[in-house]
mmCIF file of C-alpha atoms in Angstrom:
data_model
loop_
_atom_site.group_PDB
_atom_site.id
_atom_site.type_symbol
_atom_site.label_atom_id
_atom_site.label_comp_id
_atom_site.label_asym_id
_atom_site.label_seq_id
_atom_site.Cartn_x
_atom_site.Cartn_y
_atom_site.Cartn_z
ATOM 1 C CA LEU A 1 26.931 18.457 0.011
ATOM 2 C CA VAL A 2 26.145 22.045 -0.930
ATOM 3 C CA CYS A 3 23.317 24.529 -0.584
ATOM 4 C CA LEU A 4 22.124 27.533 -2.514
ATOM 5 C CA SER A 5 21.480 30.929 -0.948
ATOM 6 C CA CYS A 6 17.801 29.928 -0.589
ATOM 7 C CA GLY A 7 18.935 27.120 1.741
ATOM 8 C CA HIS A 8 18.015 24.077 -0.367
ATOM 9 C CA LEU A 9 20.507 21.192 -0.271
ATOM 10 C CA PHE A 10 21.968 19.324 -3.251
ATOM 11 C CA GLY A 11 24.837 17.155 -4.281
ATOM 12 C CA GLY A 12 27.590 19.417 -5.587
ATOM 13 C CA LEU A 13 27.899 17.991 -9.101
ATOM 14 C CA CYS A 14 24.155 17.725 -9.568
ATOM 15 C CA ILE A 15 23.463 21.385 -8.820
ATOM 16 C CA GLN A 16 26.479 22.514 -10.857
ATOM 17 C CA ARG A 17 25.071 20.689 -13.891
ATOM 18 C CA TRP A 18 21.605 22.121 -13.206
ATOM 19 C CA LEU A 19 22.876 25.699 -12.949
ATOM 20 C CA SER A 20 24.973 25.343 -16.102
ATOM 21 C CA GLU A 21 21.656 25.062 -17.988
ATOM 22 C CA LYS A 22 19.176 26.922 -15.770
ATOM 23 C CA SER A 23 19.296 29.967 -13.527
ATOM 24 C CA PHE A 24 16.988 29.037 -10.663
ATOM 25 C CA CYS A 25 16.734 26.653 -7.721
ATOM 26 C CA PRO A 26 15.072 23.386 -8.794
ATOM 27 C CA THR A 27 13.156 23.253 -5.509
ATOM 28 C CA CYS A 28 11.783 26.781 -5.005
ATOM 29 C CA ASN A 29 12.487 28.446 -8.377
ATOM 30 C CA LYS A 30 14.294 31.395 -6.773
ATOM 31 C CA PRO A 31 17.015 32.874 -8.982
ATOM 32 C CA ALA A 32 20.379 31.160 -8.517
ATOM 33 C CA LYS A 33 23.818 31.198 -10.108
ATOM 34 C CA ARG A 34 26.829 28.933 -9.741
ATOM 35 C CA LYS A 35 28.417 31.551 -7.472
ATOM 36 C CA ASP A 36 25.506 30.978 -5.046
ATOM 37 C CA ILE A 37 26.665 27.401 -4.355
ATOM 38 C CA ARG A 38 27.893 27.091 -0.762
ATOM 39 C CA PRO A 39 29.727 23.998 0.450
ATOM 40 C CA LEU A 40 28.461 22.431 3.675
ATOM 41 C CA TYR A 41 30.613 20.452 6.063
ATOM 42 C CA THR A 42 29.137 17.830 8.328
ATOM 43 C CA ALA A 43 30.230 14.660 10.049
ATOM 44 C CA ASN A 44 27.120 12.694 9.100
ATOM 45 C CA VAL A 45 24.393 13.015 6.477
ATOM 46 C CA VAL A 46 21.440 10.705 5.949
ATOM 47 C CA ALA A 47 19.396 11.100 2.779
ATOM 48 C CA ILE A 48 15.934 9.609 2.710
ATOM 49 C CA ASP A 49 14.051 9.091 -0.543
ATOM 50 C CA THR A 50 10.357 9.464 0.266
ATOM 51 C CA ALA A 51 9.084 8.858 -3.275
ATOM 52 C CA GLU A 52 7.837 5.342 -2.491
ATOM 53 C CA ARG A 53 6.093 6.494 0.693
ATOM 54 C CA ASP A 54 4.521 9.424 -1.158
ATOM 55 C CA ARG A 55 3.197 7.045 -3.833
ATOM 56 C CA ALA A 56 1.779 4.756 -1.150
ATOM 57 C CA VAL A 57 0.018 7.664 0.577
ATOM 58 C CA LYS A 58 -1.458 8.792 -2.747
ATOM 59 C CA ASN A 59 -2.624 5.257 -3.558
ATOM 60 C CA LEU A 60 -4.131 4.902 -0.092
ATOM 61 C CA ALA A 61 -6.095 8.131 -0.542
ATOM 62 C CA ALA A 62 -7.417 6.908 -3.903
ATOM 63 C CA GLU A 63 -8.369 3.501 -2.450
ATOM 64 C CA THR A 64 -10.072 5.173 0.511
ATOM 65 C CA ALA A 65 -12.147 7.345 -1.827
ATOM 66 C CA LEU A 66 -13.144 4.305 -3.905
ATOM 67 C CA ARG A 67 -14.097 2.368 -0.780
ATOM 68 C CA LYS A 68 -16.227 5.255 0.477
ATOM 69 C CA LYS A 69 -18.087 5.409 -2.841
ATOM 70 C CA ALA A 70 -18.631 1.642 -2.801
ATOM 71 C CA GLU A 71 -19.952 1.737 0.770
ATOM 72 C CA GLU A 72 -22.344 4.586 -0.112
ATOM 73 C CA ARG A 73 -23.587 2.656 -3.144
ATOM 74 C CA SER A 74 -24.043 -0.460 -1.036
ATOM 75 C CA LYS A 75 -26.135 1.462 1.499
ATOM 76 C CA ARG A 76 -28.319 2.892 -1.282
ATOM 77 C CA LEU A 77 -28.836 -0.582 -2.757
ATOM 78 C CA GLU A 78 -29.712 -2.027 0.639
ATOM 79 C CA ALA A 79 -32.251 0.775 1.179
ATOM 80 C CA ASP A 80 -33.747 0.052 -2.264
ATOM 81 C CA LEU A 81 -34.039 -3.646 -1.392
ATOM 82 C CA VAL A 82 -35.818 -2.787 1.866
ATOM 83 C CA LYS A 83 -38.249 -0.560 -0.066
ATOM 84 C CA LEU A 84 -38.926 -3.401 -2.465
ATOM 85 C CA GLY A 85 -39.463 -5.784 0.438
ATOM 86 C CA VAL A 86 -36.683 -8.113 -0.664
ATOM 87 C CA GLN A 87 -34.894 -8.187 2.690
#
């Protein structure tokens, strides 16, 4: 586990490969060089991939928007039916 001077954390080999081709932090785009890599020492690290949760939140927001539109359309149709005396 390593960090750059900006404080973002990476696996050592991953960031070394990144900085061999690019000269900035992949997270914040601040300038970075291989000499900026700082090893971190810890007894325990837990990495959590939130990609699936982020996708679910995005899908939920889209579904919520669609449901709201459908409910609004349903209300308009019901009002039209009342005007026409169908209900």
